[in-house]
Coordinates of C-alpha atoms and ligand atoms in Angstrom, one line a residue:
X1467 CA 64.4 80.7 152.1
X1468 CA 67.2 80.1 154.6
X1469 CA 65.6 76.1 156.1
X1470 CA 68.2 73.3 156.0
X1471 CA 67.8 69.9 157.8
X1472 CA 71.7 70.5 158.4
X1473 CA 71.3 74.1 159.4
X1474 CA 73.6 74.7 156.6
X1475 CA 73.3 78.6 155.0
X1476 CA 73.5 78.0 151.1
X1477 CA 76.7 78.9 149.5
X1478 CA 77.5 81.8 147.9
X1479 CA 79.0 81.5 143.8
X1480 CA 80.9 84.3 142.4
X1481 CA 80.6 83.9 138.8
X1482 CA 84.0 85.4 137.0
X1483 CA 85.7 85.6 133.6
X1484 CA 87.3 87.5 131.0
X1485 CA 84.5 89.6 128.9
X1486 CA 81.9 87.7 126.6
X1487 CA 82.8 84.1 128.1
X1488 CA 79.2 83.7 128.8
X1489 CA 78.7 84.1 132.9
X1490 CA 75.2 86.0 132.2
X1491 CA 73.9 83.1 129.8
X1492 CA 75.0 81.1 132.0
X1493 CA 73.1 82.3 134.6
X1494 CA 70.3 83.1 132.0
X1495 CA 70.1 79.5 130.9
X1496 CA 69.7 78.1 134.5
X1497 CA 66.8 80.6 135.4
X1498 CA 65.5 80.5 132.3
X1499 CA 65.7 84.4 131.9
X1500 CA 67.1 87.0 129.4
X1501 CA 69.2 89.0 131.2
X1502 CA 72.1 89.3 128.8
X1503 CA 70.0 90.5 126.1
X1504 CA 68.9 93.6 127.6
X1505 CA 72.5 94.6 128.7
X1506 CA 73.3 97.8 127.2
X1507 CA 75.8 96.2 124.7
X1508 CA 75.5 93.0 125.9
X1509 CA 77.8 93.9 128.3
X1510 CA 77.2 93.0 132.4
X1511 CA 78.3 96.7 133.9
X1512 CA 76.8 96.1 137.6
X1513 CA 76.8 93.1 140.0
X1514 CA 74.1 91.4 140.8
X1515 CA 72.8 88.1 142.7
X1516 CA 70.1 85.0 141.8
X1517 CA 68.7 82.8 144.3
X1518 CA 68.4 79.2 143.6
X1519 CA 66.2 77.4 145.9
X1520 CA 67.5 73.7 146.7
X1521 CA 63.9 72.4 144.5
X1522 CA 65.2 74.3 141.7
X1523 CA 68.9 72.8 141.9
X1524 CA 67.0 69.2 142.4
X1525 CA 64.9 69.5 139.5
X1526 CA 68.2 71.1 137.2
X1527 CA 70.4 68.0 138.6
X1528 CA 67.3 65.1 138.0
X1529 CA 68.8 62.8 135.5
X1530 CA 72.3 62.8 137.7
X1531 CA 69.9 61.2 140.2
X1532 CA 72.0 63.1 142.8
X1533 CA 69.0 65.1 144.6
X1534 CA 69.4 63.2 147.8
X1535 CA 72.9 64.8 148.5
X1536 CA 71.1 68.3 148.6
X1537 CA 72.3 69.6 151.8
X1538 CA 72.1 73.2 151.5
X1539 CA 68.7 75.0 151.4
X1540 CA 69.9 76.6 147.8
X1541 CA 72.3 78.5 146.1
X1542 CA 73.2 82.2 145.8
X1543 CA 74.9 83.4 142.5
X1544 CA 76.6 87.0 142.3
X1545 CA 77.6 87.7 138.3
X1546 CA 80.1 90.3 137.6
X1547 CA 81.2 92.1 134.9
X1548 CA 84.3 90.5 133.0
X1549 CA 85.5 94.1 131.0
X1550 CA 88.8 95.3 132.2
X1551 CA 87.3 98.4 133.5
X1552 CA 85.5 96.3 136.7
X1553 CA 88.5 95.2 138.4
X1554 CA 86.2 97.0 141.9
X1555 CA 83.1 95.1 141.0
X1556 CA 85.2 91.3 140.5
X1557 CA 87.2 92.4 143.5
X1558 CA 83.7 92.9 145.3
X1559 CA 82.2 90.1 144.0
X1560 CA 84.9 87.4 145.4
X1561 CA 85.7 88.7 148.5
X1562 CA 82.1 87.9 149.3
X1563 CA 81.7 84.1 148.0
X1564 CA 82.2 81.1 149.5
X1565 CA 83.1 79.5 146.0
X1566 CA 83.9 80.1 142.3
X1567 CA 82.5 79.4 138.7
X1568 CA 85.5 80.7 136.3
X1569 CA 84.5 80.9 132.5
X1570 CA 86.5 79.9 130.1
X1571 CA 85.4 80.5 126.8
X1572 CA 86.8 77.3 125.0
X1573 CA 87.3 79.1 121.5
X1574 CA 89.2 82.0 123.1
X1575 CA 90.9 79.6 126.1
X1576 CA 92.3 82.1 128.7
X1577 CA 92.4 85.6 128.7
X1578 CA 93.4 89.2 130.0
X1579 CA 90.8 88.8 132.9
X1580 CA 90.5 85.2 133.3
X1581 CA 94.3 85.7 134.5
X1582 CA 93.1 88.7 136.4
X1583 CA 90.5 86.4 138.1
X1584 CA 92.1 83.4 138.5
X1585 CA 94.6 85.1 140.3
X1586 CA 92.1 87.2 142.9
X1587 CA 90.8 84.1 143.8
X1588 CA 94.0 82.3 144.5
X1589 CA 94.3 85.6 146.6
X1590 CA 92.0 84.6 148.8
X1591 CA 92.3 80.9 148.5
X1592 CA 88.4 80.7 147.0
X1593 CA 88.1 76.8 146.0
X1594 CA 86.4 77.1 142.2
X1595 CA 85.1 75.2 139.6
X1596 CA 86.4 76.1 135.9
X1597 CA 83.3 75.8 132.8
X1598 CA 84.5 75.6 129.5
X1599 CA 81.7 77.2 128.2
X1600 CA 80.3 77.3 124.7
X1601 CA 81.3 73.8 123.4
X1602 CA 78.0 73.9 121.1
X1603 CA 81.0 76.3 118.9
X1604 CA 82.6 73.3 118.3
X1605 CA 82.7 72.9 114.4
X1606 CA 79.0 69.9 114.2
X1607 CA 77.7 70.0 117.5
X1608 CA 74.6 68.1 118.0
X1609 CA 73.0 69.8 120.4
X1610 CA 71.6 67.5 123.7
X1611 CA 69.4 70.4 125.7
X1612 CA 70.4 70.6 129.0
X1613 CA 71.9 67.3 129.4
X1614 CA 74.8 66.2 131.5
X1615 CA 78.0 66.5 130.0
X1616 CA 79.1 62.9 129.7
X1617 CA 75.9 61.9 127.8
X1618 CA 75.8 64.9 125.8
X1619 CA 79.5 64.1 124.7
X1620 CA 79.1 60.6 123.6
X1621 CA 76.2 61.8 120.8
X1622 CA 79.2 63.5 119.3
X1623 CA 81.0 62.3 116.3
X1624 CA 84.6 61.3 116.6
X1625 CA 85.8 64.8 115.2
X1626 CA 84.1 67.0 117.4
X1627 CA 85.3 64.6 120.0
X1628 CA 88.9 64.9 118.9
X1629 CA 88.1 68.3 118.6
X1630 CA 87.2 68.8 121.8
X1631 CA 90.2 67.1 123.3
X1632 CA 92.5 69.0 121.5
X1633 CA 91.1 72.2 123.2
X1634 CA 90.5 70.9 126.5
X1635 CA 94.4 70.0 126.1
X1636 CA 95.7 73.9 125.2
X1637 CA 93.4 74.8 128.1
X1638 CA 94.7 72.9 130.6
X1639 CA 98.1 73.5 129.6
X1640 CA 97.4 77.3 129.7
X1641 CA 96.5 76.8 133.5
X1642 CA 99.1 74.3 134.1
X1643 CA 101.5 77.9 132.6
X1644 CA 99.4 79.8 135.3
X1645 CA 100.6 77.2 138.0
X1646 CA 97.3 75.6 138.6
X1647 CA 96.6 71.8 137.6
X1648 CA 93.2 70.7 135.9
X1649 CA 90.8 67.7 134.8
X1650 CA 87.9 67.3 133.5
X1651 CA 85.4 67.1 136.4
X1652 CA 84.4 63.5 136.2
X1653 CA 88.3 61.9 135.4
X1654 CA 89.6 63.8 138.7
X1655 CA 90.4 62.2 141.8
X1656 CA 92.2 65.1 142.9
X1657 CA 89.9 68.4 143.3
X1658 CA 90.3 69.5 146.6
X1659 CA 93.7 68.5 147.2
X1660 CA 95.5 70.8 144.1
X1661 CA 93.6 69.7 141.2
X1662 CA 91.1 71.9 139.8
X1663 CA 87.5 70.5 137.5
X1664 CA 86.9 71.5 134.4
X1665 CA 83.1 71.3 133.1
X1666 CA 82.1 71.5 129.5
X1667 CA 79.6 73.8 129.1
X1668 CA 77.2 76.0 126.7
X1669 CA 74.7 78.5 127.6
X1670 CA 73.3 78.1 124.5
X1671 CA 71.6 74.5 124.8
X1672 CA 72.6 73.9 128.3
X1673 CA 74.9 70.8 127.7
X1674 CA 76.2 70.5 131.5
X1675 CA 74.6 72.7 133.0
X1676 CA 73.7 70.2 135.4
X1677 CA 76.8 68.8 136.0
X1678 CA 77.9 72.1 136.9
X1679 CA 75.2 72.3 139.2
X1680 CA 75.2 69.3 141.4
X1681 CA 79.1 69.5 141.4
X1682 CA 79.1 73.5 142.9
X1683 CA 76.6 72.3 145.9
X1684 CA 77.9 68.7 146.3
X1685 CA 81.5 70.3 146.7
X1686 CA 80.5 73.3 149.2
X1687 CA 78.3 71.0 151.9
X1688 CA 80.5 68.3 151.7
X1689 CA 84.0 70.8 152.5
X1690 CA 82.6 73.8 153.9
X1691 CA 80.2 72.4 156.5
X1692 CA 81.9 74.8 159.0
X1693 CA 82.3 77.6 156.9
X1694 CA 78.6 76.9 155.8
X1695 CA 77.3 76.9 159.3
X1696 CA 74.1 78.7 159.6
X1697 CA 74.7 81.8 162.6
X1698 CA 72.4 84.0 163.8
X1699 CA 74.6 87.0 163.8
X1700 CA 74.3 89.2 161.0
X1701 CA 76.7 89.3 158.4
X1702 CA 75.6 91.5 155.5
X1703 CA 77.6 93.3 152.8
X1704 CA 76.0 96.2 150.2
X1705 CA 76.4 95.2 146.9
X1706 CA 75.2 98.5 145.3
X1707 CA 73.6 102.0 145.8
X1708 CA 70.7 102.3 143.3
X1709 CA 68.3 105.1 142.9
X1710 CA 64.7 102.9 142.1
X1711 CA 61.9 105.1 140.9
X1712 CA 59.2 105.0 143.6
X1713 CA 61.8 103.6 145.7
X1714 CA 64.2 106.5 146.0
X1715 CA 67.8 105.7 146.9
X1716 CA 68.0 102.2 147.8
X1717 CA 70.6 99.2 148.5
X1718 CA 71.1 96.1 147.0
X1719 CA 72.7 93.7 150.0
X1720 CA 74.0 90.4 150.3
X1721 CA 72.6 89.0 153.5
X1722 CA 75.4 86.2 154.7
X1723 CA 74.0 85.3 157.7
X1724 CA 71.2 85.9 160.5
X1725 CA 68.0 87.7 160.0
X1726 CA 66.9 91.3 158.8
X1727 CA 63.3 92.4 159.4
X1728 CA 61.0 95.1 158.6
X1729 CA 61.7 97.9 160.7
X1730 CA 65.2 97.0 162.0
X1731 CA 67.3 99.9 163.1
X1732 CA 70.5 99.7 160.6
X1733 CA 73.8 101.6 160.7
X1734 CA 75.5 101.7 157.6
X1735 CA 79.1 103.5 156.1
X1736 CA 78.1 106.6 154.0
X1737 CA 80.3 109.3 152.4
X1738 CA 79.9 111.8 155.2
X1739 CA 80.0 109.7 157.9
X1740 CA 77.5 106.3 159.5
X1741 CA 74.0 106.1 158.0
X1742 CA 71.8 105.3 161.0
X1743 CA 68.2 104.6 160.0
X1744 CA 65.5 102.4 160.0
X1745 CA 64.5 99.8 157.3
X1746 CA 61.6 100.3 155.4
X1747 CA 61.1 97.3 153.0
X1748 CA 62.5 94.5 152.8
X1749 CA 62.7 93.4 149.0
X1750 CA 63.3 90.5 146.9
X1751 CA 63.4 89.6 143.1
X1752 CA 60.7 86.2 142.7
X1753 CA 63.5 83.1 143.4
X1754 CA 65.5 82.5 139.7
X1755 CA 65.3 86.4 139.0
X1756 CA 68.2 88.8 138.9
X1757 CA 68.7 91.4 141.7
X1758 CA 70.1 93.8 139.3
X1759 CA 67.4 93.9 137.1
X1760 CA 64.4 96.2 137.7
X1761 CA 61.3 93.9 138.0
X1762 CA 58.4 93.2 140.2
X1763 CA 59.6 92.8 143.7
X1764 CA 58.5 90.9 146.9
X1765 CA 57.9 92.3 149.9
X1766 CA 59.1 90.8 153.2
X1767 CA 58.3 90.9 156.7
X1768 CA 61.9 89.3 157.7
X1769 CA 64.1 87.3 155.6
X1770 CA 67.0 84.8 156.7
X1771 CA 69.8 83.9 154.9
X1772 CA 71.0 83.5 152.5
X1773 CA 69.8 86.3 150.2
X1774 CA 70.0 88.9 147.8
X1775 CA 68.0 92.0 149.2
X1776 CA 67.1 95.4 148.1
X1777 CA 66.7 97.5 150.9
X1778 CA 64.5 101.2 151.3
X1779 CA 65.0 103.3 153.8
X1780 CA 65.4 106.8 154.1
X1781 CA 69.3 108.5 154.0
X1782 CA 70.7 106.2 152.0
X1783 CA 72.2 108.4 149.5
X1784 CA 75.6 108.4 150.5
X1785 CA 75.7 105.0 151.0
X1786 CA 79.2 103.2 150.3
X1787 CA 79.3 100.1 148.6
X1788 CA 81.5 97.3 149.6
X1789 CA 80.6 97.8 153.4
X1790 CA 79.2 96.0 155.9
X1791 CA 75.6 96.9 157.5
X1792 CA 75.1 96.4 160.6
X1793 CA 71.9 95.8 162.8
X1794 CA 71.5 97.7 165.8
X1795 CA 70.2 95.0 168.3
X1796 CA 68.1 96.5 171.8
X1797 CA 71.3 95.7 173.9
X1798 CA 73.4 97.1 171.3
X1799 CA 76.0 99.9 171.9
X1800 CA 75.5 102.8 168.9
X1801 CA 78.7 104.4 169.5
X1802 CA 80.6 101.1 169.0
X1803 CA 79.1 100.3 166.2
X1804 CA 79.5 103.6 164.7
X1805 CA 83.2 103.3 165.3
X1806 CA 82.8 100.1 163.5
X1807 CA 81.5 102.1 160.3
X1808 CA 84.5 104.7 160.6
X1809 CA 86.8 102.2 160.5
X1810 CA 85.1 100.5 157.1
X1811 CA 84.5 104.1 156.3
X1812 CA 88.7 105.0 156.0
X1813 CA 89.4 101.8 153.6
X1814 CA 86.8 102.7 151.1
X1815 CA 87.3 106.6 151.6
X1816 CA 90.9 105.8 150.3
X1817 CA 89.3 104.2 146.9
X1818 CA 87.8 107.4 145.9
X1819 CA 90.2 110.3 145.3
X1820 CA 89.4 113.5 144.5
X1821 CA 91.8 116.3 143.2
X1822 CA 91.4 119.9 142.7
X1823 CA 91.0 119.9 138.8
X1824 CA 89.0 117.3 136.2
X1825 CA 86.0 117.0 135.4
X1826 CA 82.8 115.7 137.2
X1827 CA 81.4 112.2 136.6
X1828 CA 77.7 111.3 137.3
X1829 CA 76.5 107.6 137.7
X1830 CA 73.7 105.6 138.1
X1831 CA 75.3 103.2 140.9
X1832 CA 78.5 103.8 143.9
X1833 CA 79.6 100.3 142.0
X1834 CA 79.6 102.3 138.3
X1835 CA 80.9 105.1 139.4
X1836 CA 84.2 103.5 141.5
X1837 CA 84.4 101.6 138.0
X1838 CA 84.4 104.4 136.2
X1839 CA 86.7 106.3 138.1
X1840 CA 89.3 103.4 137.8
X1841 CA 88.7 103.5 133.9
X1842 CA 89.5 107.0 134.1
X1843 CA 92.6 106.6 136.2
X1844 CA 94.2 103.8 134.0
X1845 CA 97.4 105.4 132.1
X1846 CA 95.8 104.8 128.6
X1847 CA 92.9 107.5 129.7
X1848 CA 94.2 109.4 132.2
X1849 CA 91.2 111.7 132.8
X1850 CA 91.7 113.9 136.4
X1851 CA 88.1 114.0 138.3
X1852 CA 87.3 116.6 140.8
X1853 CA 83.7 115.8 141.7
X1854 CA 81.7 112.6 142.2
X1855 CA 78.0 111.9 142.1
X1856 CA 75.3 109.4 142.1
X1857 CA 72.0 109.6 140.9
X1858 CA 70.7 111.6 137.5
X1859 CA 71.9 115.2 136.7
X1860 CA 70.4 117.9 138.5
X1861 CA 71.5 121.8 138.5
X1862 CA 73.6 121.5 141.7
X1863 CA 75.8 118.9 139.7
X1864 CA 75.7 121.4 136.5
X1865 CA 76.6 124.4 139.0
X1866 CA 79.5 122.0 140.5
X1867 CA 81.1 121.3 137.5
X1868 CA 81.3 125.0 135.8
X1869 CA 83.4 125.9 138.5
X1870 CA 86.5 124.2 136.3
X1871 CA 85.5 126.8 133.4
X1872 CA 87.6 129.3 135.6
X1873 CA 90.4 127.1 136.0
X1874 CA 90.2 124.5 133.4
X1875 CA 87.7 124.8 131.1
X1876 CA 88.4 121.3 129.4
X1877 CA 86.9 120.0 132.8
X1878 CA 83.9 122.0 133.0
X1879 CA 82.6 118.7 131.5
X1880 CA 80.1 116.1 133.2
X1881 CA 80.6 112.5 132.4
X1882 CA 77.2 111.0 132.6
X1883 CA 77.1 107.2 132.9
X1884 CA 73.5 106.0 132.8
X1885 CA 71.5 108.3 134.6
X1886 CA 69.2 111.2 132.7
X1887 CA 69.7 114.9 132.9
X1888 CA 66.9 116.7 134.4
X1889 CA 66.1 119.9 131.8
X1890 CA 66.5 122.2 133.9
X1891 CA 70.1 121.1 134.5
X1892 CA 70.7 120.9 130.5
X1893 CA 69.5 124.5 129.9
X1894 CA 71.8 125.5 132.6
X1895 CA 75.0 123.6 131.4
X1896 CA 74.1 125.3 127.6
X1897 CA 73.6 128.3 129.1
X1898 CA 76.9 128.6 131.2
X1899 CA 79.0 126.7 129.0
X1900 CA 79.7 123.1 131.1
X1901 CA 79.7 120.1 128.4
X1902 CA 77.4 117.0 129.1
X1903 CA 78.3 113.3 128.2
X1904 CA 76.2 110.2 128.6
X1905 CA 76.5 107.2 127.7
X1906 CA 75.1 103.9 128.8
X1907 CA 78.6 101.9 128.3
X1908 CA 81.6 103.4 130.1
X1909 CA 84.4 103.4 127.5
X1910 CA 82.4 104.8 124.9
X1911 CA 81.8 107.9 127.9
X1912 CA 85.8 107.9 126.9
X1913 CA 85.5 108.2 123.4
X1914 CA 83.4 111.0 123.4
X1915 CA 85.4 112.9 125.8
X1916 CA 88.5 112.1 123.7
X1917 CA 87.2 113.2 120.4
X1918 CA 86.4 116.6 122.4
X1919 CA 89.8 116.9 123.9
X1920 CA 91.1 116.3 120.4
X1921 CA 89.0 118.7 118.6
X1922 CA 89.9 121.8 121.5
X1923 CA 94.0 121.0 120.6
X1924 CA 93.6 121.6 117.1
Ligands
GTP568 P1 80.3 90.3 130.4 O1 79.4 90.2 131.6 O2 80.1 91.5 129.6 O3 81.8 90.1 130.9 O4 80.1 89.0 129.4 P2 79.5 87.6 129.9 O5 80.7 86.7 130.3 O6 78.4 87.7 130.8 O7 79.0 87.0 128.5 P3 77.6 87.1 127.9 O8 76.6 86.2 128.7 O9 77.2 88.5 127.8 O10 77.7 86.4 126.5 C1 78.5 87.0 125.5 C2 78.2 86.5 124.1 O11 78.5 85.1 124.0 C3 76.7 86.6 123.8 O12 76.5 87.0 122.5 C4 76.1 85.2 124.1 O13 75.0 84.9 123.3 C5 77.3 84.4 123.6 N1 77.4 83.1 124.4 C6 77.4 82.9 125.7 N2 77.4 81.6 126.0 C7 77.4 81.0 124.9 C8 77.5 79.5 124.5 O14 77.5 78.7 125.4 N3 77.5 79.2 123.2 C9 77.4 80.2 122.2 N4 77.5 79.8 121.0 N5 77.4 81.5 122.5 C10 77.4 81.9 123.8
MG569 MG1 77.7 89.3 131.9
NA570 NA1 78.9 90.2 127.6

């Protein structure tokens, strides 16, 4: 996946964005997939990644007659979740990209976490593009499937084109309020040196889409050839923690540079200290397919970057997300690797705090669960959480958790986000008293707990 001409890695895209903008159709509409249906309210609750090969992004970008200027060998996408509740998983997300799609829905213009986004990536100085998604909403659209923007734009009548400009104006004036200068894509002479591009968008008929496209990998190998640089050394981040059937606990990784193979001796950060073990399969979604979404896999014998990998080996449980593995090479020094891992180990340690009283909280991924715990730390909810785990409900979670009937017995509760609870563990929690919750959307984990917490005050 990883060849280039240029020996160039291919860029890495953070898609961002306040709730329901439209990043997963986005995405879905360039693979030609349905992700975002099969969200559990059509909401993204987990990261994930897509690779784009470079033939895919040539065919996509055809009739902008552009394809020679393909420098990179493709393009790797991470989504994230736009509710308020994944400020971890966003965070995540950009620290890890080279670049930036930010979605503006143009009926809503900017947002709660379009701010929050926008200003993360100014954080870390992330160049992005800005797509001004769904303009098929504008009132008699004529839809132009998947054509470039400009063309698309001039089959419009005058009053969806006045429209148009009368939104792209409040938009840009709301960024210009957020201290950041804007243009439509194609008018500016500017982008790189303060002014950011604006591409009209929708998901729905795929109205430039390719203009998008062609500007995301134009822009990275013509600014980032540096950054872009293929090395040898391995640079690999874990995405997620994810318990597959037949797979047992696994690890969704980013691989940013160099090579992992089958086999390779790995240390990674886990709660209780470094992971060190060996990897077992190396698997990847087909190309155009979403990481996060259970599917067929491919198996690998070695795979070079850039990619978005799901590792098995054995002892991951306690992996932590948001750290870095390493590869233990045959001159390699263990101990200072494992040092390494400590270090990574005390940052994300410090993420996860755990009191003496409040209830326990299940979930399915590390990624879910630090976004639930930030949900329940927010002042509006305010829930205290004594125990953590990942993975479905067994009885040693149920057994956990009824210690707080002693104490507190409001928090002899489980707060079960996506994951099943095994029977033996439900007969126990009815038996001893400890409350179960589950739910496949966080907040609505909330509302249930609420409603309880309500009923025991009256
Ligand atoms: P989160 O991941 O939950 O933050 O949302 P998202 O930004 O990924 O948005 P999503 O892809 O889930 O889309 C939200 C809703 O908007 C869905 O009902 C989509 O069908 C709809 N939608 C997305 N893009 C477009 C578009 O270009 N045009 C129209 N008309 N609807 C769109
Ligand atoms: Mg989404
Ligand atoms: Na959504």
């Amino acid at each position: 996946s990883g060849r280039s001409e240029y020996n160039l890695r291919s860029p890495i895209c953070c898609i961002m964005g306040h709730v329901d903008t439209g990043k997963t159709k986005l995405l879905d509409c360039i693979r030609g997939t349905n992700v975002q249906e099969g969200e559990a309210g059509g909401i993204t609750q987990q990261i994930g990644a897509t690779y784009f090969p470079a033939e895919n992004i040539r065919k996509r970008t055809k009739e902008l007659k552009a394809d020679a200027n393909l420098k990179v060998p493709g393009l790797l996408v991470i989504d994230t979740p736009g509710h308020e509740s994944f400020a971890s998983l966003r965070s995540r997300g950009s620290g890890l990209c080279d670049m930036a799609i930010l979605v503006v829905d143009i009926m809503h213009r900017l947002e709660r976490q379009t701010v929050e986004s926008l200003n993360l990536l100014k954080m870390r100085n992330t160049n992005f593009v800005i797509a001004l998604n769904k303009v098929d909403r504008l009132y008699g659209w004529k839809a132009c499937d998947n054509a470039s923007i400009v063309k698309a734009m001039k089959q419009q009548s005058r009053d969806v084109q006045s429209e148009f400009r009368m939104r792209l104006t409040q938009v840009v004036t709301e960024f210009k309020e957020q201290g950041i200068n804007t243009e439509l894509y194609y008018k500016n002479r500017d982008m790189g040196k303060g002014t950011f591009s604006i591409v009209p968008a929708s998901a729905i008929s795929g109205e430039g889409i390719p203009d998008l496209l062609l500007l995301l990998v134009q822009w990275t190998a013509k600014t980032m050839a540096e950054r872009l640089t293929y090395s040898n050394e391995v640079q690999c981040t874990v995405l997620e923690v994810k318990v597959v059937e037949g797979h047992g606990t696994t690890i969704d990784v980013i691989l940013v540079n160099g090579v992992l193979r089958d086999g390779d001796q790995i240390v990674v950060c886990g709660m209780q200290g470094p992971i060190v073990t060996s990897i077992r399969s190396l698997l990847t979604p087909d190309a155009m397919k979403e990481l996060r979404v259970k599917g067929s896999y491919e198996h690998h014998k070695e795979i070079k970057a850039v990619q978005g990998i799901k590792i098995t080996a054995q002892g991951l449980e306690h992996a932590i997300t948001g750290t870095s593995l390493y590869v233990v090479g045959p001159d390699d020094d263990m101990e200072g690797i494992k040092e390494a891992v400590k270090g990574d180990m005390r940052s994300v340690m410090s993420r996860v705090d755990k009191c003496g009283e409040g209830v326990y909280v299940q979930a399915s991924t590390l990624g879910s669960l630090e976004a639930l715990l930030e949900f329940l730390k927010t002042p509006e909810v305010n829930i205290p959480v004594s125990g953590i785990g990942i993975g479905n409900v067994h009885k040693k979670d149920v057994t956990i958790a009824s210690v707080m009937l002693e104490k507190k017995k409001e928090y002899a509760t489980i707060l079960a986000f996506d994951v099943t609870i095994a029977h033996d563990a439900k007969e126990l929690a009815d038996k001893v008293g400890v409350k179960i919750y589950t739910a496949d959307i966080i907040y609505h984990l909330f509302n249930q707990f609420k409603a309880y917490i309500d009923n025991l005050k009256e």
